[in-house]
PDB file of C-alpha atoms in Angstrom:
ATOM      1  CA  MET A 778      -0.657 -10.464 -22.307  1.00  0.00           C
ATOM      2  CA  SER A 779       0.072  -7.284 -20.397  1.00  0.00           C
ATOM      3  CA  ARG A 780       2.011  -7.582 -17.165  1.00  0.00           C
ATOM      4  CA  GLN A 781       0.482  -6.409 -13.916  1.00  0.00           C
ATOM      5  CA  ARG A 782       2.308  -4.400 -11.313  1.00  0.00           C
ATOM      6  CA  PRO A 783       2.964  -6.250  -8.046  1.00  0.00           C
ATOM      7  CA  LEU A 784       0.498  -5.686  -5.245  1.00  0.00           C
ATOM      8  CA  VAL A 785       1.604  -3.237  -2.554  1.00  0.00           C
ATOM      9  CA  SER A 786       0.812  -4.626   0.897  1.00  0.00           C
ATOM     10  CA  ASP A 787       2.230  -1.568   2.637  1.00  0.00           C
ATOM     11  CA  PRO A 788       1.044   1.718   1.061  1.00  0.00           C
ATOM     12  CA  SER A 789       4.002   3.572   2.595  1.00  0.00           C
ATOM     13  CA  ASP A 790       6.479   1.365   0.676  1.00  0.00           C
ATOM     14  CA  VAL A 791       6.531   2.234  -3.018  1.00  0.00           C
ATOM     15  CA  SER A 792       9.516  -0.011  -3.796  1.00  0.00           C
ATOM     16  CA  ALA A 793       7.215  -2.873  -4.792  1.00  0.00           C
ATOM     17  CA  LEU A 794       6.090  -0.816  -7.767  1.00  0.00           C
ATOM     18  CA  LEU A 795       9.663  -0.641  -9.059  1.00  0.00           C
ATOM     19  CA  PHE A 796      10.474  -4.349  -9.198  1.00  0.00           C
ATOM     20  CA  ASP A 797       9.087  -7.313 -11.077  1.00  0.00           C
ATOM     21  CA  ASP A 798      11.474  -9.892 -12.519  1.00  0.00           C
ATOM     22  CA  SER A 799      14.783  -8.035 -12.306  1.00  0.00           C
ATOM     23  CA  TYR A 800      16.493  -5.039 -10.811  1.00  0.00           C
ATOM     24  CA  SER A 801      17.990  -3.798 -14.019  1.00  0.00           C
ATOM     25  CA  ASN A 802      18.604  -4.391 -17.699  1.00  0.00           C
ATOM     26  CA  ASN A 803      22.355  -4.368 -17.090  1.00  0.00           C
ATOM     27  CA  ASP A 804      23.991  -7.158 -19.106  1.00  0.00           C
ATOM     28  CA  ASP A 805      26.312  -8.083 -16.222  1.00  0.00           C
ATOM     29  CA  PHE A 806      23.509  -8.436 -13.685  1.00  0.00           C
ATOM     30  CA  ASP A 807      21.308 -11.489 -14.106  1.00  0.00           C
ATOM     31  CA  GLY A 808      19.433 -11.588 -10.807  1.00  0.00           C
ATOM     32  CA  GLY A 809      15.880 -10.798  -9.862  1.00  0.00           C
ATOM     33  CA  CYS A 810      14.474 -10.043  -6.446  1.00  0.00           C
ATOM     34  CA  ASN A 811      15.947 -13.259  -5.084  1.00  0.00           C
ATOM     35  CA  SER A 812      19.508 -12.118  -5.804  1.00  0.00           C
ATOM     36  CA  GLU A 813      21.307 -10.991  -2.701  1.00  0.00           C
ATOM     37  CA  ALA A 814      24.170  -8.772  -3.819  1.00  0.00           C
ATOM     38  CA  TYR A 815      25.623  -6.993  -6.792  1.00  0.00           C
ATOM     39  CA  ILE A 816      28.491  -4.498  -6.955  1.00  0.00           C
ATOM     40  CA  GLY A 817      28.473  -2.363 -10.078  1.00  0.00           C
ATOM     41  CA  PRO A 818      30.801   0.431 -11.210  1.00  0.00           C
ATOM     42  CA  VAL A 819      31.643   1.739  -7.725  1.00  0.00           C
ATOM     43  CA  LYS A 820      34.588   1.662  -5.323  1.00  0.00           C
ATOM     44  CA  VAL A 821      35.606   3.272  -2.022  1.00  0.00           C
ATOM     45  CA  ALA A 822      38.089   6.148  -2.391  1.00  0.00           C
ATOM     46  CA  TRP A 823      39.484   9.122  -0.540  1.00  0.00           C
ATOM     47  CA  THR A 824      37.488  12.249  -1.319  1.00  0.00           C
ATOM     48  CA  THR A 825      37.528  15.892  -0.273  1.00  0.00           C
ATOM     49  CA  SER A 826      34.646  17.707   1.377  1.00  0.00           C
ATOM     50  CA  HIS A 827      34.335  21.480   1.572  1.00  0.00           C
ATOM     51  CA  HIS A 828      33.236  23.502   4.568  1.00  0.00           C
ATOM     52  CA  GLN A 829      32.737  27.163   5.417  1.00  0.00           C
ATOM     53  CA  ASN A 830      32.150  28.465   1.910  1.00  0.00           C
ATOM     54  CA  HIS A 831      34.798  26.141   0.426  1.00  0.00           C
ATOM     55  CA  GLN A 832      37.566  27.695   2.544  1.00  0.00           C
ATOM     56  CA  GLN A 833      38.290  24.517   4.506  1.00  0.00           C
ATOM     57  CA  GLN A 834      38.824  21.060   3.023  1.00  0.00           C
ATOM     58  CA  GLU A 835      38.543  17.738   4.803  1.00  0.00           C
ATOM     59  CA  ARG A 836      39.733  14.358   3.610  1.00  0.00           C
ATOM     60  CA  GLN A 837      37.089  11.674   3.960  1.00  0.00           C
ATOM     61  CA  ARG A 838      36.072   8.328   2.564  1.00  0.00           C
ATOM     62  CA  GLY A 839      33.414   8.140  -0.086  1.00  0.00           C
ATOM     63  CA  LEU A 840      32.016   6.017  -2.870  1.00  0.00           C
ATOM     64  CA  VAL A 841      33.018   6.932  -6.439  1.00  0.00           C
ATOM     65  CA  VAL A 842      32.133   5.485  -9.834  1.00  0.00           C
ATOM     66  CA  THR A 843      34.778   3.651 -11.840  1.00  0.00           C
ATOM     67  CA  ARG A 844      33.371   4.687 -15.240  1.00  0.00           C
ATOM     68  CA  ASN A 845      30.887   7.157 -16.650  1.00  0.00           C
ATOM     69  CA  VAL A 846      27.392   6.306 -15.408  1.00  0.00           C
ATOM     70  CA  LYS A 847      24.080   7.345 -16.912  1.00  0.00           C
ATOM     71  CA  ALA A 848      21.048   8.342 -14.874  1.00  0.00           C
ATOM     72  CA  GLY A 849      18.988   5.261 -14.082  1.00  0.00           C
ATOM     73  CA  GLU A 850      21.905   2.803 -14.041  1.00  0.00           C
ATOM     74  CA  LEU A 851      22.145   0.279 -11.239  1.00  0.00           C
ATOM     75  CA  LEU A 852      25.109   0.999  -8.944  1.00  0.00           C
ATOM     76  CA  PHE A 853      24.869  -1.764  -6.355  1.00  0.00           C
ATOM     77  CA  VAL A 854      22.567  -4.101  -4.474  1.00  0.00           C
ATOM     78  CA  THR A 855      23.378  -4.912  -0.860  1.00  0.00           C
ATOM     79  CA  PRO A 856      21.627  -6.895   1.861  1.00  0.00           C
ATOM     80  CA  PRO A 857      21.885  -5.661   5.460  1.00  0.00           C
ATOM     81  CA  THR A 858      24.671  -7.107   7.576  1.00  0.00           C
ATOM     82  CA  LEU A 859      22.282  -6.790  10.508  1.00  0.00           C
ATOM     83  CA  GLN A 860      18.684  -5.693  10.794  1.00  0.00           C
ATOM     84  CA  VAL A 861      15.894  -5.871  13.330  1.00  0.00           C
ATOM     85  CA  SER A 862      12.492  -7.458  12.902  1.00  0.00           C
ATOM     86  CA  PRO A 863       9.674  -4.883  12.760  1.00  0.00           C
ATOM     87  CA  ILE A 864       7.347  -7.445  14.354  1.00  0.00           C
ATOM     88  CA  GLN A 865       9.759  -8.007  17.254  1.00  0.00           C
ATOM     89  CA  VAL A 866      10.316  -4.285  17.784  1.00  0.00           C
ATOM     90  CA  ALA A 867       6.595  -3.523  17.635  1.00  0.00           C
ATOM     91  CA  SER A 868       5.865  -6.308  20.121  1.00  0.00           C
ATOM     92  CA  GLN A 869       8.480  -5.062  22.613  1.00  0.00           C
ATOM     93  CA  TRP A 870       7.313  -1.473  22.196  1.00  0.00           C
ATOM     94  CA  ARG A 871       3.672  -2.388  22.864  1.00  0.00           C
ATOM     95  CA  GLN A 872       4.683  -4.524  25.848  1.00  0.00           C
ATOM     96  CA  GLN A 873       6.587  -1.696  27.540  1.00  0.00           C
ATOM     97  CA  ARG A 874       3.590   0.573  26.976  1.00  0.00           C
ATOM     98  CA  GLN A 875       1.367  -1.961  28.719  1.00  0.00           C
ATOM     99  CA  ASP A 876       3.867  -2.444  31.542  1.00  0.00           C
ATOM    100  CA  SER A 877       4.194   1.306  32.022  1.00  0.00           C
ATOM    101  CA  ALA A 878       0.437   1.752  32.089  1.00  0.00           C
ATOM    102  CA  ALA A 879       0.078  -1.015  34.675  1.00  0.00           C
ATOM    103  CA  ALA A 880       2.759   0.613  36.815  1.00  0.00           C
ATOM    104  CA  ALA A 881       1.367   4.136  36.268  1.00  0.00           C
ATOM    105  CA  ASN A 882       4.692   5.081  34.718  1.00  0.00           C
ATOM    106  CA  ASP A 883       4.697   7.712  31.977  1.00  0.00           C
ATOM    107  CA  ASP A 884       8.374   7.195  31.079  1.00  0.00           C
ATOM    108  CA  LEU A 885       7.744   5.483  27.745  1.00  0.00           C
ATOM    109  CA  LEU A 886      10.389   4.577  25.181  1.00  0.00           C
ATOM    110  CA  SER A 887       9.809   5.534  21.572  1.00  0.00           C
ATOM    111  CA  LEU A 888       9.646   2.887  18.861  1.00  0.00           C
ATOM    112  CA  GLN A 889      12.937   4.257  17.523  1.00  0.00           C
ATOM    113  CA  THR A 890      14.652   3.760  20.895  1.00  0.00           C
ATOM    114  CA  VAL A 891      13.367   0.190  21.155  1.00  0.00           C
ATOM    115  CA  ALA A 892      14.587  -0.541  17.603  1.00  0.00           C
ATOM    116  CA  GLU A 893      18.019   0.858  18.467  1.00  0.00           C
ATOM    117  CA  GLN A 894      18.196  -1.257  21.627  1.00  0.00           C
ATOM    118  CA  VAL A 895      17.357  -4.423  19.686  1.00  0.00           C
ATOM    119  CA  LEU A 896      19.954  -3.651  16.992  1.00  0.00           C
ATOM    120  CA  VAL A 897      22.666  -2.842  19.564  1.00  0.00           C
ATOM    121  CA  GLN A 898      21.990  -6.216  21.195  1.00  0.00           C
ATOM    122  CA  SER A 899      22.457  -7.922  17.806  1.00  0.00           C
ATOM    123  CA  MET A 900      25.697  -5.996  17.318  1.00  0.00           C
ATOM    124  CA  LYS A 901      26.943  -7.142  20.735  1.00  0.00           C
ATOM    125  CA  GLU A 902      26.162 -10.757  19.866  1.00  0.00           C
ATOM    126  CA  SER A 903      28.241 -10.421  16.694  1.00  0.00           C
ATOM    127  CA  LEU A 904      31.197  -9.314  18.801  1.00  0.00           C
ATOM    128  CA  THR A 905      31.025 -12.370  21.050  1.00  0.00           C
ATOM    129  CA  ASN A 906      30.562 -15.081  18.402  1.00  0.00           C
ATOM    130  CA  ASN A 907      33.558 -16.639  16.670  1.00  0.00           C
ATOM    131  CA  ASN A 908      32.053 -17.762  13.366  1.00  0.00           C
ATOM    132  CA  ALA A 909      32.975 -16.171  10.028  1.00  0.00           C
ATOM    133  CA  GLU A 910      29.686 -14.300   9.695  1.00  0.00           C
ATOM    134  CA  SER A 911      29.936 -12.651  13.115  1.00  0.00           C
ATOM    135  CA  LYS A 912      33.595 -11.724  12.624  1.00  0.00           C
ATOM    136  CA  ALA A 913      32.869 -10.132   9.258  1.00  0.00           C
ATOM    137  CA  VAL A 914      29.958  -8.161  10.688  1.00  0.00           C
ATOM    138  CA  ALA A 915      32.056  -7.016  13.655  1.00  0.00           C
ATOM    139  CA  PHE A 916      34.805  -5.724  11.371  1.00  0.00           C
ATOM    140  CA  SER A 917      32.219  -3.838   9.353  1.00  0.00           C
ATOM    141  CA  PHE A 918      31.501  -1.843  12.525  1.00  0.00           C
ATOM    142  CA  ALA A 919      35.187  -0.981  12.730  1.00  0.00           C
ATOM    143  CA  CYS A 920      35.197   0.218   9.116  1.00  0.00           C
ATOM    144  CA  LEU A 921      32.385   2.617   9.907  1.00  0.00           C
ATOM    145  CA  THR A 922      34.476   4.251  12.633  1.00  0.00           C
ATOM    146  CA  GLY A 923      37.942   3.834  11.108  1.00  0.00           C
ATOM    147  CA  ALA A 924      38.780   1.823  14.218  1.00  0.00           C
ATOM    148  CA  SER A 925      40.172  -1.382  12.739  1.00  0.00           C
ATOM    149  CA  LEU A 926      43.858  -1.850  13.370  1.00  0.00           C
ATOM    150  CA  SER A 927      45.314  -1.992   9.860  1.00  0.00           C
ATOM    151  CA  GLN A 928      42.560   0.042   8.195  1.00  0.00           C
ATOM    152  CA  SER A 929      42.563   3.148  10.363  1.00  0.00           C
ATOM    153  CA  LYS A 930      44.754   4.910   7.785  1.00  0.00           C
ATOM    154  CA  THR A 931      43.658   2.994   4.715  1.00  0.00           C
ATOM    155  CA  LEU A 932      40.426   2.374   2.899  1.00  0.00           C
ATOM    156  CA  PRO A 933      38.138  -0.458   3.993  1.00  0.00           C
ATOM    157  CA  SER A 934      37.887  -3.379   1.611  1.00  0.00           C
ATOM    158  CA  MET A 935      34.762  -3.932  -0.442  1.00  0.00           C
ATOM    159  CA  ASN A 936      34.649  -7.467   0.995  1.00  0.00           C
ATOM    160  CA  ILE A 937      34.111  -6.107   4.495  1.00  0.00           C
ATOM    161  CA  LEU A 938      31.746  -3.332   3.486  1.00  0.00           C
ATOM    162  CA  ASN A 939      29.593  -5.806   1.610  1.00  0.00           C
ATOM    163  CA  ALA A 940      30.173  -8.631   4.096  1.00  0.00           C
ATOM    164  CA  SER A 941      26.612  -9.910   3.845  1.00  0.00           C
ATOM    165  CA  ALA A 942      27.334 -10.989   0.250  1.00  0.00           C
ATOM    166  CA  ASN A 943      30.140 -13.353   1.263  1.00  0.00           C
ATOM    167  CA  TYR A 944      30.916 -13.669   4.965  1.00  0.00           C
ATOM    168  CA  ASP A 945      33.781 -16.112   4.440  1.00  0.00           C
ATOM    169  CA  ALA A 946      35.604 -13.771   2.031  1.00  0.00           C
ATOM    170  CA  ALA A 947      35.094 -10.841   4.374  1.00  0.00           C
ATOM    171  CA  ALA A 948      36.385 -12.792   7.363  1.00  0.00           C
ATOM    172  CA  ALA A 949      39.398 -14.028   5.373  1.00  0.00           C
ATOM    173  CA  SER A 950      40.417 -10.466   4.559  1.00  0.00           C
ATOM    174  CA  THR A 951      40.704  -9.735   8.299  1.00  0.00           C
ATOM    175  CA  SER A 952      42.243 -13.048   9.382  1.00  0.00           C
ATOM    176  CA  ALA A 953      45.376 -11.412  10.790  1.00  0.00           C
ATOM    177  CA  GLU A 954      43.468  -8.933  12.952  1.00  0.00           C
ATOM    178  CA  GLU A 955      41.579  -8.958  16.191  1.00  0.00           C
ATOM    179  CA  VAL A 956      38.158  -7.391  16.412  1.00  0.00           C
ATOM    180  CA  PRO A 957      38.552  -4.006  18.161  1.00  0.00           C
ATOM    181  CA  PRO A 958      36.760  -3.606  21.502  1.00  0.00           C
ATOM    182  CA  PHE A 959      33.477  -1.688  21.500  1.00  0.00           C
ATOM    183  CA  THR A 960      31.417  -0.374  24.380  1.00  0.00           C
ATOM    184  CA  ASP A 961      27.625  -0.247  24.229  1.00  0.00           C
ATOM    185  CA  ASP A 962      27.879   3.494  23.626  1.00  0.00           C
ATOM    186  CA  ASP A 963      30.355   2.926  20.774  1.00  0.00           C
ATOM    187  CA  LEU A 964      27.867   0.611  19.111  1.00  0.00           C
ATOM    188  CA  LEU A 965      24.989   3.032  19.641  1.00  0.00           C
ATOM    189  CA  GLN A 966      26.982   5.867  18.056  1.00  0.00           C
ATOM    190  CA  ILE A 967      27.951   3.663  15.081  1.00  0.00           C
ATOM    191  CA  LEU A 968      24.295   2.806  14.669  1.00  0.00           C
ATOM    192  CA  ARG A 969      23.068   6.389  14.896  1.00  0.00           C
ATOM    193  CA  HIS A 970      25.608   7.647  12.377  1.00  0.00           C
ATOM    194  CA  ASN A 971      25.389   4.784   9.890  1.00  0.00           C
ATOM    195  CA  ALA A 972      22.212   2.693  10.192  1.00  0.00           C
ATOM    196  CA  PHE A 973      19.297   3.117   7.797  1.00  0.00           C
ATOM    197  CA  GLY A 974      15.891   3.497   9.382  1.00  0.00           C
ATOM    198  CA  PRO A 975      12.508   4.401   7.899  1.00  0.00           C
ATOM    199  CA  ASP A 976      12.849   5.840   4.429  1.00  0.00           C
ATOM    200  CA  GLY A 977      10.779   7.767   1.929  1.00  0.00           C
ATOM    201  CA  LEU A 978       7.131   8.046   2.932  1.00  0.00           C
ATOM    202  CA  THR A 979       7.641   6.179   6.206  1.00  0.00           C
ATOM    203  CA  SER A 980       8.604   7.610   9.596  1.00  0.00           C
ATOM    204  CA  TYR A 981       8.913   6.250  13.122  1.00  0.00           C
ATOM    205  CA  ALA A 982       5.692   8.085  14.012  1.00  0.00           C
ATOM    206  CA  PHE A 983       3.926   6.272  11.174  1.00  0.00           C
ATOM    207  CA  LEU A 984       5.368   2.936  12.308  1.00  0.00           C
ATOM    208  CA  GLU A 985       4.148   3.595  15.853  1.00  0.00           C
ATOM    209  CA  GLN A 986       0.649   4.021  14.469  1.00  0.00           C
ATOM    210  CA  GLN A 987       1.049   0.732  12.581  1.00  0.00           C
ATOM    211  CA  ALA A 988       2.229  -0.983  15.767  1.00  0.00           C
ATOM    212  CA  LEU A 989      -0.744   0.314  17.731  1.00  0.00           C
ATOM    213  CA  LEU A 990      -3.172  -0.935  15.083  1.00  0.00           C
ATOM    214  CA  GLN A 991      -1.501  -4.311  14.810  1.00  0.00           C
ATOM    215  CA  GLN A 992      -2.592  -7.002  17.238  1.00  0.00           C
ATOM    216  CA  GLU A 993      -0.422  -9.969  18.130  1.00  0.00           C
ATOM    217  CA  ASP A 994      -3.075 -12.437  17.014  1.00  0.00           C
ATOM    218  CA  ASP A 995      -4.193 -10.514  13.919  1.00  0.00           C
ATOM    219  CA  LYS A 996      -2.271 -11.990  10.979  1.00  0.00           C
ATOM    220  CA  SER A 997      -4.125  -9.781   8.480  1.00  0.00           C
ATOM    221  CA  SER A 998      -2.791  -6.499   9.869  1.00  0.00           C
ATOM    222  CA  THR A 999       0.046  -4.809   8.032  1.00  0.00           C
ATOM    223  CA  MET A1000       3.459  -3.954   9.455  1.00  0.00           C
ATOM    224  CA  SER A1001       6.263  -2.469   7.393  1.00  0.00           C
ATOM    225  CA  SER A1002       8.742  -5.050   6.103  1.00  0.00           C
ATOM    226  CA  ARG A1003      11.763  -3.207   7.500  1.00  0.00           C
ATOM    227  CA  ILE A1004      12.547  -0.704  10.227  1.00  0.00           C
ATOM    228  CA  LEU A1005      16.298  -0.448  10.975  1.00  0.00           C
ATOM    229  CA  GLY A1006      19.408  -2.085   9.550  1.00  0.00           C
ATOM    230  CA  MET A1007      23.135  -1.786   8.926  1.00  0.00           C
ATOM    231  CA  TYR A1008      24.362  -1.377   5.333  1.00  0.00           C
ATOM    232  CA  PRO A1009      28.111  -0.592   5.604  1.00  0.00           C
ATOM    233  CA  LEU A1010      28.705  -0.154   1.865  1.00  0.00           C
ATOM    234  CA  ALA A1011      25.837   2.320   1.559  1.00  0.00           C
ATOM    235  CA  ALA A1012      27.095   4.121   4.669  1.00  0.00           C
ATOM    236  CA  MET A1013      30.184   5.136   2.675  1.00  0.00           C
ATOM    237  CA  ILE A1014      28.041   7.467   0.544  1.00  0.00           C
ATOM    238  CA  ASN A1015      28.358  11.117   1.546  1.00  0.00           C
ATOM    239  CA  HIS A1016      25.666  13.802   1.691  1.00  0.00           C
ATOM    240  CA  ALA A1017      24.737  16.315  -0.986  1.00  0.00           C
ATOM    241  CA  CYS A1018      21.802  18.686  -1.171  1.00  0.00           C
ATOM    242  CA  VAL A1019      21.655  17.858  -4.887  1.00  0.00           C
ATOM    243  CA  PRO A1020      22.084  14.066  -4.960  1.00  0.00           C
ATOM    244  CA  ASN A1021      23.019  11.868  -7.907  1.00  0.00           C
ATOM    245  CA  ALA A1022      21.854   8.551  -6.432  1.00  0.00           C
ATOM    246  CA  ILE A1023      18.718   7.125  -4.894  1.00  0.00           C
ATOM    247  CA  ARG A1024      17.958   4.016  -2.855  1.00  0.00           C
ATOM    248  CA  VAL A1025      14.927   1.792  -2.466  1.00  0.00           C
ATOM    249  CA  PHE A1026      14.381  -1.414  -0.519  1.00  0.00           C
ATOM    250  CA  THR A1027      13.057  -4.567  -2.143  1.00  0.00           C
ATOM    251  CA  PRO A1028       9.676  -5.558  -0.734  1.00  0.00           C
ATOM    252  CA  ASN A1029       9.538  -8.714   1.373  1.00  0.00           C
ATOM    253  CA  VAL A1030      13.043  -9.847   0.390  1.00  0.00           C
ATOM    254  CA  GLY A1031      14.975  -9.255   3.576  1.00  0.00           C
ATOM    255  CA  GLY A1032      15.333  -5.492   3.351  1.00  0.00           C
ATOM    256  CA  ILE A1033      17.777  -5.584   0.433  1.00  0.00           C
ATOM    257  CA  MET A1034      18.882  -2.090  -0.610  1.00  0.00           C
ATOM    258  CA  VAL A1035      19.015  -1.258  -4.321  1.00  0.00           C
ATOM    259  CA  VAL A1036      20.894   1.877  -5.387  1.00  0.00           C
ATOM    260  CA  HIS A1037      20.565   3.581  -8.771  1.00  0.00           C
ATOM    261  CA  ALA A1038      22.054   6.735 -10.234  1.00  0.00           C
ATOM    262  CA  CYS A1039      19.442   9.481 -10.544  1.00  0.00           C
ATOM    263  CA  ALA A1040      21.766  11.739 -12.563  1.00  0.00           C
ATOM    264  CA  ASP A1041      24.733  11.261 -14.880  1.00  0.00           C
ATOM    265  CA  ILE A1042      27.967  10.682 -12.933  1.00  0.00           C
ATOM    266  CA  LEU A1043      31.414  11.044 -14.503  1.00  0.00           C
ATOM    267  CA  GLN A1044      34.187   8.539 -13.844  1.00  0.00           C
ATOM    268  CA  GLY A1045      35.888   9.331 -10.534  1.00  0.00           C
ATOM    269  CA  GLN A1046      33.055  11.476  -9.215  1.00  0.00           C
ATOM    270  CA  GLN A1047      31.373  10.694  -5.912  1.00  0.00           C
ATOM    271  CA  VAL A1048      28.089   8.899  -5.492  1.00  0.00           C
ATOM    272  CA  LEU A1049      26.036  11.250  -3.309  1.00  0.00           C
ATOM    273  CA  TRP A1050      22.600  11.324  -1.749  1.00  0.00           C
ATOM    274  CA  SER A1051      20.708  13.459   0.718  1.00  0.00           C
ATOM    275  CA  TYR A1052      20.832  12.488   4.395  1.00  0.00           C
ATOM    276  CA  ILE A1053      17.625  14.472   4.917  1.00  0.00           C
ATOM    277  CA  SER A1054      14.424  12.478   4.649  1.00  0.00           C
ATOM    278  CA  PRO A1055      11.795  13.949   2.343  1.00  0.00           C
ATOM    279  CA  THR A1056       9.338  13.500   5.203  1.00  0.00           C
TER     280      THR A1056
END
């Protein structure tokens, strides 16, 4: 019997067409769409970037492969450490539009701004809670700025960068440290430089149209399954105009990011993708 492709509830999200029972044929990965994390042949390392026609070099962190990788191979799977609910964001965005209209106020916030506000609030809550999950998430913010006490001159651990896979292990690796202080603006800048928003065929403008069409009491209307989230491990990947990796998000499974090589990568070379959306 031939197998059917999964139905796509959101036509802007093509990731559903890429997954059925498993992410990959890799022998060392045995999970399907219910698996939450997988780290393949990658590690964080110091790399060198070139500027001004290769005349100036800058040391930076990046993700490199630990062996030769063929195009199409799975590199890693990572859930978000934090993400916002598209339904919640859409509801708040519509509400402020209604409030502004009632008050004859044209100073409307964009859907993107509302999403950022909701995510910053979640980040602040992580800083004030004392459980292992919140501490691990808070230290992942520090890794994205180089602000953690012992890691400012060293590389962040994979446990912290992939904290959502094992919060206890991530928290244990920072047991001797205090979470650095962050202002609201610090958190907003971390978000804007490292968070992953709409991808591929989706944009905030498209999501605004979805939010306008969706009614609170209409369960049949479609809203994208993700809108904005933090993926610290993926944030270690640097930009290239000619990328060698590509990401997709699993449909309806908590916004899990799946990263594959889209070109051959030699051992020790960087994993790179474009920061510029195709839209």
